[in-house]
mmCIF file of C-alpha atoms in Angstrom:
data_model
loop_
_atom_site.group_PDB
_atom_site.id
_atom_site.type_symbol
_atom_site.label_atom_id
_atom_site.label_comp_id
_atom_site.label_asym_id
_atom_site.label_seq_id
_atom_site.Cartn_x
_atom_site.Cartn_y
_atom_site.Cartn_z
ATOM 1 C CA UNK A 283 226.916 195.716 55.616
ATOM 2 C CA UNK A 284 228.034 193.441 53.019
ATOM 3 C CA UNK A 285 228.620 193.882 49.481
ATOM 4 C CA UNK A 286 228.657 191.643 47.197
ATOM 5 C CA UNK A 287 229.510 191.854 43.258
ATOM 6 C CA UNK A 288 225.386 192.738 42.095
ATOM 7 C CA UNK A 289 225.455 195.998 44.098
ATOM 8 C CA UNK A 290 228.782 196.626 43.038
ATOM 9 C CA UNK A 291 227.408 196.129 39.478
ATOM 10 C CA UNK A 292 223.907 198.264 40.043
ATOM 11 C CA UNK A 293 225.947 201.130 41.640
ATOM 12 C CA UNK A 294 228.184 201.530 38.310
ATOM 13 C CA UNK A 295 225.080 201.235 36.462
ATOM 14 C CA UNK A 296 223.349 204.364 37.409
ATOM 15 C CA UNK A 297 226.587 206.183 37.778
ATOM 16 C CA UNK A 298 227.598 205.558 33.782
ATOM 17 C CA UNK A 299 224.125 206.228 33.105
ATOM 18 C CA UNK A 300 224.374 209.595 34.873
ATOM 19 C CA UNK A 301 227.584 210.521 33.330
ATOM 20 C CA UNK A 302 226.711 209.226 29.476
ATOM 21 C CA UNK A 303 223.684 211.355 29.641
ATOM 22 C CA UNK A 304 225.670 214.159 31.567
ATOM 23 C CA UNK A 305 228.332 214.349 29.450
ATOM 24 C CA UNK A 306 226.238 213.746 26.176
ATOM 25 C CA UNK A 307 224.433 216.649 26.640
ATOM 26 C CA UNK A 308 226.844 219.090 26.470
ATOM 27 C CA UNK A 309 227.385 218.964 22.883
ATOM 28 C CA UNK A 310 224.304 219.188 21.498
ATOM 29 C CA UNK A 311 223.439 222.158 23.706
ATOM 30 C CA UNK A 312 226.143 224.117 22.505
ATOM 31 C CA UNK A 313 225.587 223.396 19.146
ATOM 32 C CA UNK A 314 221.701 223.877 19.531
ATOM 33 C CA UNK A 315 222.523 227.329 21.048
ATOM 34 C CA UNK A 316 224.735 228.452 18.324
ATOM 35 C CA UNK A 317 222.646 227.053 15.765
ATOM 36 C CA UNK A 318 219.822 229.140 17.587
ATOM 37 C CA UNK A 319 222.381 232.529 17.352
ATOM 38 C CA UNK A 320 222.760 232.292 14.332
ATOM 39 C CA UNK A 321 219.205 231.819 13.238
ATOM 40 C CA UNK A 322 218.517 234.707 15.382
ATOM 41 C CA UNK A 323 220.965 237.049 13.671
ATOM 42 C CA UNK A 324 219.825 236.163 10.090
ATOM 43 C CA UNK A 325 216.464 236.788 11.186
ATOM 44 C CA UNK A 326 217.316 240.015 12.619
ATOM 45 C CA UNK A 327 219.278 241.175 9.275
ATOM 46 C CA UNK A 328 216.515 240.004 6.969
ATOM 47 C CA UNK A 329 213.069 239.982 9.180
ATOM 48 C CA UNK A 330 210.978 238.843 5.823
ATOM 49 C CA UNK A 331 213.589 235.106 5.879
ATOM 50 C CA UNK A 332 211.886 233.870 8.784
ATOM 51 C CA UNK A 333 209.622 231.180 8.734
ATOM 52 C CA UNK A 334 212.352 229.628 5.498
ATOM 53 C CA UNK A 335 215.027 230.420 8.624
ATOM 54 C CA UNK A 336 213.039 228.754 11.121
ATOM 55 C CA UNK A 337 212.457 225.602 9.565
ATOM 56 C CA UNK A 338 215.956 225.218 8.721
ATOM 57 C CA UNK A 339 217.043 226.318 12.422
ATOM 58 C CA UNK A 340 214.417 223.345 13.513
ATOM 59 C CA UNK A 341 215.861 220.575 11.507
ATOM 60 C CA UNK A 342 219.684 221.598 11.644
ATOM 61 C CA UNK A 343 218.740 221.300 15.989
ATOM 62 C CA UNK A 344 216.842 217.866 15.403
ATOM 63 C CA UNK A 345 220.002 216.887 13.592
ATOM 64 C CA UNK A 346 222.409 217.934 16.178
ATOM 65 C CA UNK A 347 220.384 216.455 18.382
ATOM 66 C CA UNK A 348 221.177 213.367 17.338
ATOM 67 C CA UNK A 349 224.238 212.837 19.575
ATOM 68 C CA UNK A 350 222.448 213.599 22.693
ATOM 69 C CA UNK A 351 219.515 211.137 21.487
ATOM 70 C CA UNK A 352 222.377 208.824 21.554
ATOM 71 C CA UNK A 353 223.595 208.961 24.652
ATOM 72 C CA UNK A 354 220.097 208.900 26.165
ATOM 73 C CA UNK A 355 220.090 205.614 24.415
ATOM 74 C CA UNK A 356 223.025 204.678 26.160
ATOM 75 C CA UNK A 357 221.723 205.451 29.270
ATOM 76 C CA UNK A 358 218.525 203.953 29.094
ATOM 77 C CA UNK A 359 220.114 200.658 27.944
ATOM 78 C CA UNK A 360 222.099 201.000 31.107
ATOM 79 C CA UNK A 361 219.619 201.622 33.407
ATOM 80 C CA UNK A 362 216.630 198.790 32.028
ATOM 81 C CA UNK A 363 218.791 196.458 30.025
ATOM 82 C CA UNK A 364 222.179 196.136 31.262
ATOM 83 C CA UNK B 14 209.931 204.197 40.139
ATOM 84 C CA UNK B 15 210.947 204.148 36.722
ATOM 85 C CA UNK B 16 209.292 200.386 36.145
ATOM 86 C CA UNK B 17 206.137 202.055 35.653
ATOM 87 C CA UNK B 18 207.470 203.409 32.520
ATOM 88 C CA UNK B 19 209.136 200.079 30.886
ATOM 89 C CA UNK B 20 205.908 198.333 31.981
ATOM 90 C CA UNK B 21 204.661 195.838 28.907
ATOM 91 C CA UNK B 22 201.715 193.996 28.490
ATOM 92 C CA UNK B 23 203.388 191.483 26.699
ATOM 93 C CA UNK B 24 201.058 189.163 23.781
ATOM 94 C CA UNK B 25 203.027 186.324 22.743
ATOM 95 C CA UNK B 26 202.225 184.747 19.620
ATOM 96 C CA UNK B 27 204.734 182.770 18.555
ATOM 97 C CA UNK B 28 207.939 181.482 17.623
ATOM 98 C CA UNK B 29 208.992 182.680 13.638
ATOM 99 C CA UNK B 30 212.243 180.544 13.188
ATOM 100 C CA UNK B 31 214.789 181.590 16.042
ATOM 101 C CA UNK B 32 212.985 184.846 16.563
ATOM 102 C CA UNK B 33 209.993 185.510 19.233
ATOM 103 C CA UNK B 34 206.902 187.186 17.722
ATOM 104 C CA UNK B 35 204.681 189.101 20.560
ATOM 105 C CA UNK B 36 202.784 192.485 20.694
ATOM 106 C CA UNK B 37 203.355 194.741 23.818
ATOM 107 C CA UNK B 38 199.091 195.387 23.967
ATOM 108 C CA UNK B 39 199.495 198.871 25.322
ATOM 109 C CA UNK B 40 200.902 200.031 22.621
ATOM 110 C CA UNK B 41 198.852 198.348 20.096
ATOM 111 C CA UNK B 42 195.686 200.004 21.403
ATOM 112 C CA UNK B 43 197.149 203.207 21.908
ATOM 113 C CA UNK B 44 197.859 202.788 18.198
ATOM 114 C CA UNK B 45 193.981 202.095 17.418
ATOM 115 C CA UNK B 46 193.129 204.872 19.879
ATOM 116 C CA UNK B 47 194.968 207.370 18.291
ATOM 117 C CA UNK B 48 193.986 205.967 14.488
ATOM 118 C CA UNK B 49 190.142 206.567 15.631
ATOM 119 C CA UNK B 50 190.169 209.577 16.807
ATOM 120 C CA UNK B 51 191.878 210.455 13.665
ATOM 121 C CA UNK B 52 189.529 208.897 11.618
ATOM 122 C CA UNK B 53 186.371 209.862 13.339
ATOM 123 C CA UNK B 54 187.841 214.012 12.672
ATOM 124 C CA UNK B 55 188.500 213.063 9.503
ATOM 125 C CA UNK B 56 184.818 212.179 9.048
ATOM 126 C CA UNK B 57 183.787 214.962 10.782
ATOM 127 C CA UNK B 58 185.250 217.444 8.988
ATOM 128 C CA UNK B 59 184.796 215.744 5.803
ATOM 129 C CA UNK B 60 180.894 216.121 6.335
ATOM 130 C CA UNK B 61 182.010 220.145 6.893
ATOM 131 C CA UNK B 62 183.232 220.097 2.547
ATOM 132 C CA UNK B 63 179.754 221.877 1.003
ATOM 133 C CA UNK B 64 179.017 220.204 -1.736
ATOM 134 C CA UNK B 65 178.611 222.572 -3.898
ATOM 135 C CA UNK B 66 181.844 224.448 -4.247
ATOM 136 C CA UNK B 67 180.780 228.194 -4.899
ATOM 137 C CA UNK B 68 179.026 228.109 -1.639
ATOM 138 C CA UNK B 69 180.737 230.532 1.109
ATOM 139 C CA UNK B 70 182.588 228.381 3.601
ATOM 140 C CA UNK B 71 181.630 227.443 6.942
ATOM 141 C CA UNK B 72 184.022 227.482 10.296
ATOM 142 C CA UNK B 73 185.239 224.130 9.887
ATOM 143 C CA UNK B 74 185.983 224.156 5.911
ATOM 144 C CA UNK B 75 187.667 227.020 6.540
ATOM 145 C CA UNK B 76 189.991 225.628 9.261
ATOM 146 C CA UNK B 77 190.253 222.667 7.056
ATOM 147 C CA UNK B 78 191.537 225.036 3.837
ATOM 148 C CA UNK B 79 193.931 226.828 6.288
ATOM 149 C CA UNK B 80 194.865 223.797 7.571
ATOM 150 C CA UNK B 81 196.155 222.109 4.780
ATOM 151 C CA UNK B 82 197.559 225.401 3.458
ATOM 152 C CA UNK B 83 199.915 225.850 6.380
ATOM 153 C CA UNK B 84 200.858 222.280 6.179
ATOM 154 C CA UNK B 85 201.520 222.157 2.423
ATOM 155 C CA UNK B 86 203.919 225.816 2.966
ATOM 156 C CA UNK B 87 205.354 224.219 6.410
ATOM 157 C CA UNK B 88 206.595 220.738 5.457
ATOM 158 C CA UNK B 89 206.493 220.982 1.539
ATOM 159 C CA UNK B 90 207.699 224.340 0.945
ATOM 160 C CA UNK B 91 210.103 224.459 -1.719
ATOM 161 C CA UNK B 92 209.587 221.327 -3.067
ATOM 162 C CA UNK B 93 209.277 220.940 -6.679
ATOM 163 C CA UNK B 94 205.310 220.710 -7.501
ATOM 164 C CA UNK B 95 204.593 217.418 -9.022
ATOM 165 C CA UNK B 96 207.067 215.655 -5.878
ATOM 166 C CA UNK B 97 205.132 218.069 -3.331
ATOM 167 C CA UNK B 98 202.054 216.941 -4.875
ATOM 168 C CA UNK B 99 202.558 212.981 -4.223
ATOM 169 C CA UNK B 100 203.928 213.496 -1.068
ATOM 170 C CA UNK B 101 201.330 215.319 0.715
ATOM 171 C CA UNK B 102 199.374 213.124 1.988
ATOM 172 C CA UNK B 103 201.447 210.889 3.063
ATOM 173 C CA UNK B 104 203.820 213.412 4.940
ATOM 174 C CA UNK B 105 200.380 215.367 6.667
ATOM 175 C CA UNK B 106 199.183 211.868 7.698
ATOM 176 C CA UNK B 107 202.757 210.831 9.509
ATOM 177 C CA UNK B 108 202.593 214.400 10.991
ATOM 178 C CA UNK B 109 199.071 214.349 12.250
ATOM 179 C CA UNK B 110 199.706 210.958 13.607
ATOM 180 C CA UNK B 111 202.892 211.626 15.495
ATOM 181 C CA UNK B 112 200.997 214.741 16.948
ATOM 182 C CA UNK B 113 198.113 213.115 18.426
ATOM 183 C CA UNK B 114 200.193 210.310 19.338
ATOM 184 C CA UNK B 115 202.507 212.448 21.657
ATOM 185 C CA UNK B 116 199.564 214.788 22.874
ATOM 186 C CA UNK B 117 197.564 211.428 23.879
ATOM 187 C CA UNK B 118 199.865 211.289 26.987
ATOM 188 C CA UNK B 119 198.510 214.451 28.541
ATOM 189 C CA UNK B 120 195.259 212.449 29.673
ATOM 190 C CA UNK B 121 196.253 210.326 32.908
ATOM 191 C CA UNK B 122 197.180 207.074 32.487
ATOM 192 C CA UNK B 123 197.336 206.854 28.716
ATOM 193 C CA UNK B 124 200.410 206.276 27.203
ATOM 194 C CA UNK B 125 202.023 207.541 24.050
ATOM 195 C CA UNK B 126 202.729 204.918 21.476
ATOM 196 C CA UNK B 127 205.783 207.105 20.377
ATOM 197 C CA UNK B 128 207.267 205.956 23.606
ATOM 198 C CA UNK B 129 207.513 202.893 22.314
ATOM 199 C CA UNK B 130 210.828 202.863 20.232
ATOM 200 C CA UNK B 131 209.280 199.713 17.633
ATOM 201 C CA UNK B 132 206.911 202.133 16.679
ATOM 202 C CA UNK B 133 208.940 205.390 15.898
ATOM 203 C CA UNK B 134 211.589 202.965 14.556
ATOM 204 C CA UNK B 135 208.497 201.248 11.839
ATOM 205 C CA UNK B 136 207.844 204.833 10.739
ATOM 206 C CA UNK B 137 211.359 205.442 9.819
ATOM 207 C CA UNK B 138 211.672 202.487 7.940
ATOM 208 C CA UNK B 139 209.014 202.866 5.953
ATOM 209 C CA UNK B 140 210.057 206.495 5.545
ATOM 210 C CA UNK B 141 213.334 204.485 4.248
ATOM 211 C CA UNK B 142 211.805 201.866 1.810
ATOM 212 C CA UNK B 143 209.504 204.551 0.843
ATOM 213 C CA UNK B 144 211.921 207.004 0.106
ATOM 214 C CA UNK B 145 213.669 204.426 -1.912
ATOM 215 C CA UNK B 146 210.461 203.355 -3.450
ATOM 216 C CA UNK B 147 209.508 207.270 -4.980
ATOM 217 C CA UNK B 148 213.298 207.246 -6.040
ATOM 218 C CA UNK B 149 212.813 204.297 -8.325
ATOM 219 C CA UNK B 150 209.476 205.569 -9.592
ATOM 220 C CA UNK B 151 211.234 209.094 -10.486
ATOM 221 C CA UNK B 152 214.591 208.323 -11.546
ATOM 222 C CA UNK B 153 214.521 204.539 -12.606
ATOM 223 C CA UNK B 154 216.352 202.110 -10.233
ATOM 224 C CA UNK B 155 219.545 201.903 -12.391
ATOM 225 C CA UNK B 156 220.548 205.962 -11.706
ATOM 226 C CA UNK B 157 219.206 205.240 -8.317
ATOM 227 C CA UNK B 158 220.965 202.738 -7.141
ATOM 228 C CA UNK B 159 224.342 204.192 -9.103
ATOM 229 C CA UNK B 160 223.960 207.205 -6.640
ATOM 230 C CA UNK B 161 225.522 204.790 -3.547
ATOM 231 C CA UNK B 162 228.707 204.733 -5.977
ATOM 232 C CA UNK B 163 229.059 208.337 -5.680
ATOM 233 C CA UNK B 164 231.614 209.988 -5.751
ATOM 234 C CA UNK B 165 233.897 206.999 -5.637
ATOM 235 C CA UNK B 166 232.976 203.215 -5.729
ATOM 236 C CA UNK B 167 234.712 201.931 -3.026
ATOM 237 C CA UNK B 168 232.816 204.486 -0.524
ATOM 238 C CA UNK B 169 229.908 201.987 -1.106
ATOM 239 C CA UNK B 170 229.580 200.488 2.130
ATOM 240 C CA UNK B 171 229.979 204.137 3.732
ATOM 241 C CA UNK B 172 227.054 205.339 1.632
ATOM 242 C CA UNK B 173 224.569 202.560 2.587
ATOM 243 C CA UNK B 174 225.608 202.894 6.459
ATOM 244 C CA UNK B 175 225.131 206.518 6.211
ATOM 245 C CA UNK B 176 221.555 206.007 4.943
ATOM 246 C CA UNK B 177 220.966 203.138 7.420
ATOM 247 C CA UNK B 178 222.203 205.546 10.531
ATOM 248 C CA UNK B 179 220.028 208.117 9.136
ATOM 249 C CA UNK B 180 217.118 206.368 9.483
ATOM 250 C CA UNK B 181 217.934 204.959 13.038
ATOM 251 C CA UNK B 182 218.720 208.168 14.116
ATOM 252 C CA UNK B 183 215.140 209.568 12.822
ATOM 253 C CA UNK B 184 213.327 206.842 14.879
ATOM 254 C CA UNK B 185 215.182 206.737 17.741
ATOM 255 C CA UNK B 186 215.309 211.089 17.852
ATOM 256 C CA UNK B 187 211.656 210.903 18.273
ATOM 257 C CA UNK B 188 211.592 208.078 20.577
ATOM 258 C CA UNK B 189 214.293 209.343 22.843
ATOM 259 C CA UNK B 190 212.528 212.891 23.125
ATOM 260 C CA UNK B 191 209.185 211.342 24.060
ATOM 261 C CA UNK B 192 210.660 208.693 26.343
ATOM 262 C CA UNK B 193 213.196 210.602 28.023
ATOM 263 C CA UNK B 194 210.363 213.348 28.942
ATOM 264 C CA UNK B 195 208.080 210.768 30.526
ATOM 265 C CA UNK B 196 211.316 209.780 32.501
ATOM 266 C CA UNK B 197 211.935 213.435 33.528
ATOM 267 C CA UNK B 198 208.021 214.104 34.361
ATOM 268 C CA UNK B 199 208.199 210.509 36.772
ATOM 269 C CA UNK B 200 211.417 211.518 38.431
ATOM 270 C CA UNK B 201 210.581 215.343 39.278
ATOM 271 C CA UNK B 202 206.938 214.000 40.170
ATOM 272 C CA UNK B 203 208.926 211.419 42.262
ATOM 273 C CA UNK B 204 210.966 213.416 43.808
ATOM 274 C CA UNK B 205 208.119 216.140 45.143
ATOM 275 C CA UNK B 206 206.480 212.817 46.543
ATOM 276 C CA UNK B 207 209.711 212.069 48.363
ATOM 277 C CA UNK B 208 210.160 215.418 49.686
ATOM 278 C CA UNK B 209 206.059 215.427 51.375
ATOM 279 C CA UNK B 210 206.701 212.024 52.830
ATOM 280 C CA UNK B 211 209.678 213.417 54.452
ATOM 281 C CA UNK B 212 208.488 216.901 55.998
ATOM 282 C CA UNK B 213 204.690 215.894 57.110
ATOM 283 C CA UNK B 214 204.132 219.545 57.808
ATOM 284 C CA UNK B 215 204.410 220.259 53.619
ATOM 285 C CA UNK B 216 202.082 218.000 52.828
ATOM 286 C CA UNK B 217 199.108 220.552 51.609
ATOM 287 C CA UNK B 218 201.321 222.445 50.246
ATOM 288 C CA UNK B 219 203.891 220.072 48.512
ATOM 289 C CA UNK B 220 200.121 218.288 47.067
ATOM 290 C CA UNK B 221 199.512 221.906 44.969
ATOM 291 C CA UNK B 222 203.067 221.975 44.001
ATOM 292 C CA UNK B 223 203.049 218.547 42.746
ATOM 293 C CA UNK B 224 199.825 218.865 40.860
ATOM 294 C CA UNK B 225 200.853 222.237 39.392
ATOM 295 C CA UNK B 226 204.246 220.779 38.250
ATOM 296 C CA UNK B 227 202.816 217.489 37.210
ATOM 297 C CA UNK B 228 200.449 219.612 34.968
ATOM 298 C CA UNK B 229 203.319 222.096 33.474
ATOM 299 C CA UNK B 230 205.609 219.269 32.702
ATOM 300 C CA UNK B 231 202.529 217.661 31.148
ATOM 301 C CA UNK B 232 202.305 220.653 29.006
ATOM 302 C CA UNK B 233 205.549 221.284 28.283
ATOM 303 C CA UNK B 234 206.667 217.521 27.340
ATOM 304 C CA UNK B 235 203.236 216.309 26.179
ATOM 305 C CA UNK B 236 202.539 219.433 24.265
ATOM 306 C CA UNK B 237 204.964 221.585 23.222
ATOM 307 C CA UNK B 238 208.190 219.033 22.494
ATOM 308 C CA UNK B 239 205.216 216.907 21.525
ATOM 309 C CA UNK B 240 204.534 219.407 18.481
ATOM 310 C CA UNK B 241 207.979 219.914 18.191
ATOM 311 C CA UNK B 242 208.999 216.428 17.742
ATOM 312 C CA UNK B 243 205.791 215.741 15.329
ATOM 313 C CA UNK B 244 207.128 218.476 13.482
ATOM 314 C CA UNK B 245 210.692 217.605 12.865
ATOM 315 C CA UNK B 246 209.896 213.977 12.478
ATOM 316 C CA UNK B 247 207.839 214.984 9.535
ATOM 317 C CA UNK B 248 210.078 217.915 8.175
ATOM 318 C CA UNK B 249 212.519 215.381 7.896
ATOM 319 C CA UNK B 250 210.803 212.001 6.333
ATOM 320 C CA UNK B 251 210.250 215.043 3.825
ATOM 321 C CA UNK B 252 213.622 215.858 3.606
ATOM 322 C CA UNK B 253 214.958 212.552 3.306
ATOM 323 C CA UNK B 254 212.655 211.492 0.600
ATOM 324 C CA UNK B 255 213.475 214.848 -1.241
ATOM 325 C CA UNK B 256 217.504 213.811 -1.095
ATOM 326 C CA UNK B 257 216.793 210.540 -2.088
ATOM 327 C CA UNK B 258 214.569 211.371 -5.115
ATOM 328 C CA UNK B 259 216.718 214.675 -6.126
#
C-alpha cells in the first residue's frame, strides 16, 4: 500500500474536522448549561418570572452558541471545501 | 455518504462582471413550496375572520386570535407599543417562515431551504439593512449613524465589524443548527445501515431500529430544534432591530 500526498491530505481533513467540532463544543455546552442553572434557579426563587426568564435563557444560549456554530463552520468547510 | 447532503441542482445564468450568477433549483422550489403553503393557510384562515365582528368566534378565528396573541407576548414582549406595532408583521412572517421551512424536512426527500446557508444568510441581511432602515425612520440618520462613534471615535471600525459579525453569526446560527442535524440524522442512519450489512442475522431487527431512529431524529431535529431555531432566529431579528432603533 502506497501513499501518496492526497490521502495524506484527506486523512488530516477529517481528523481537524473531528477535533474543531470536538473541541468547539465544549464551550458552548458549558456555558449553555450554566446559563440553563441559572435560569433554573431564578425560576425557582420567583416561579411568576418565567416565561420573561425563559426567553432570555433562549437567546443568551443562541448567543453562546455562536462559537460552536463556528466551529461547525470550520468543520464543514473542511470536510466539503477544503 | 454525506454528498447526498451538499447535492445542488445547479441553474447557471450568467456571468455579472467577475462574479457567477446561478440558482441551486432545490432550494428555490423549496422556497416556493414553503411560501404556498403559507399562503394558501393564510387564505384559509382568512376566510375563518366573520365578517361581522360581534359575531361569537368560530375554531379557527379563535386559534387565529390566540395565535397572534402568543406571538405578539412571545417575540414582542416588552417592546415599546408604536415599535411593537410596526414590527409585527414582519417579525411573525420571518418566524412562520423559518418554522415551516425547517419542519418541511420531516417529509422524505424534501429538503429544508434553511439548509441552505444563502438563504439564512439573505434573511439576516435584510434583518441588517432593515434594522438600519427603522433606525433612520425613528431617530433620523444623523443620531443614527453618530451611534457607531460611540463611546469613542476611533472604535469606529470595531463598531461596524461588531454589527457585521452579528449578523453573520445570526445566519449562519440557524444554518449551522439545521445543517449540522441533517448531517447527524445521515451519519447515525448510516451507521445502523453499516452495522445490518455487517451482521446478516440483524437485519429485521436493525430495519425497525433504523426506521424508529430515523423517525425520532426526524422529530427531534426537524421538529423540535426546528421550533427552536425558528424561534431564536426571530427573537433575535427582534432584538437586533430593537438595539438598533433604541
Amino acid at each position: 500500500m502506497n501513499i501518496s500526498g492526497e490521502h495524506l491530505v484527506d486523512a488530516v481533513k477529517y481528523l481537524a474536522a473531528g477535533i474543531a467540532m470536538g473541541l468547539g463544543a465544549i464551550g458552548p455546552a458549558i456555558g449553555e448549561g450554566i446559563a440553563a442553572a441559572h435560569a433554573l434557579d431564578g425560576m425557582a426563587r420567583q416561579p411568576e418570572m418565567e416565561p420573561a426568564l425563559l426567553r432570555t435563557m433562549i437567546i443568551g444560549q443562541a448567543i453562546t452558541e455562536s462559537t460552536g456554530i463556528y466551529s461547525l463552520i470550520v468543520a464543514i468547510i473542511l470536510l466539503f471545501v477544503v | 455518504m454525506l454528498e447526498r447532503l451538499g447535492q445542488k441542482l445547479i441553474l447557471k445564468v450568467g456571468q455579472l462582471g467577475p462574479v457567477p450568477v446561478a440558482f441551486d433549483l432545490v432550494t428555490v422550489i423549496m422556497c416556493l413550496i414553503v411560501s404556498a403553503i403559507l399562503v394558501l393557510l393564510a387564505l384559509w384562515f382568512r376566510r375563518a375572520i366573520p365578517a361581522d365582528p360581534e359575531a361569537p368566534l368560530n375554531r379557527r378565528a379563535a386559534f387565529l386570535v390566540g395565535a397572534l396573541d402568543f406571538f405578539r407576548e412571545q417575540l414582542l414582549g416588552g417592546f415599546p407599543r408604536e415599535l411593537a406595532q410596526r414590527l409585527f408583521p414582519l417579525i411573525t412572517t420571518l418566524f412562520l417562515y423559518v418554522l415551516l421551512s425547517n419542519w418541511i424536512s420531516v417529509i422524505p426527500g424534501a429538503q429544508s431551504p434553511t439548509q441552505n446557508e444563502q438563504v439564512t444568510l439573505g434573511f439576516a441581511f435584510m434583518v441588517y439593512f432593515l434594522s438600519h432602515y427603522y433606525a433612520i425612520r425613528t431617530k433620523g440618520a444623523r443620531s443614527h449613524f453618530r451611534g457607531y462613534l460611540e463611546p469613542y471615535p476611533f472604535l469606529l471600525p470595531m463598531n461596524v465589524i461588531g454589527d457585521f459579525g452579528r449578523t453573520l453569526s445570526h445566519g449562519f446560527r440557524l444554518f449551522g443548527n439545521i445543517f449540522g442535524g441533517a448531517i447527524l440524522t445521515a451519519i447515525f442512519l448510516n451507521l445502523v445501515a453499516r452495522i445490518i450489512t455487517a451482521v446478516p442475522v440483524a437485519i429485521p431487527f436493525g430495519l425497525v431500529f433504523g426506521v424508529g431512529l430515523g423517525t425520532f431524529l426526524n422529530a427531534w431535529f426537524g421538529v423540535f430544534i426546528g421550533a427552536v431555531q425558528a424561534l431564536v432566529f426571530a427573537l433575535l431579528a427582534s432584538v437586533y432591530i430593537r438595539l438598533t432603533t433604541a
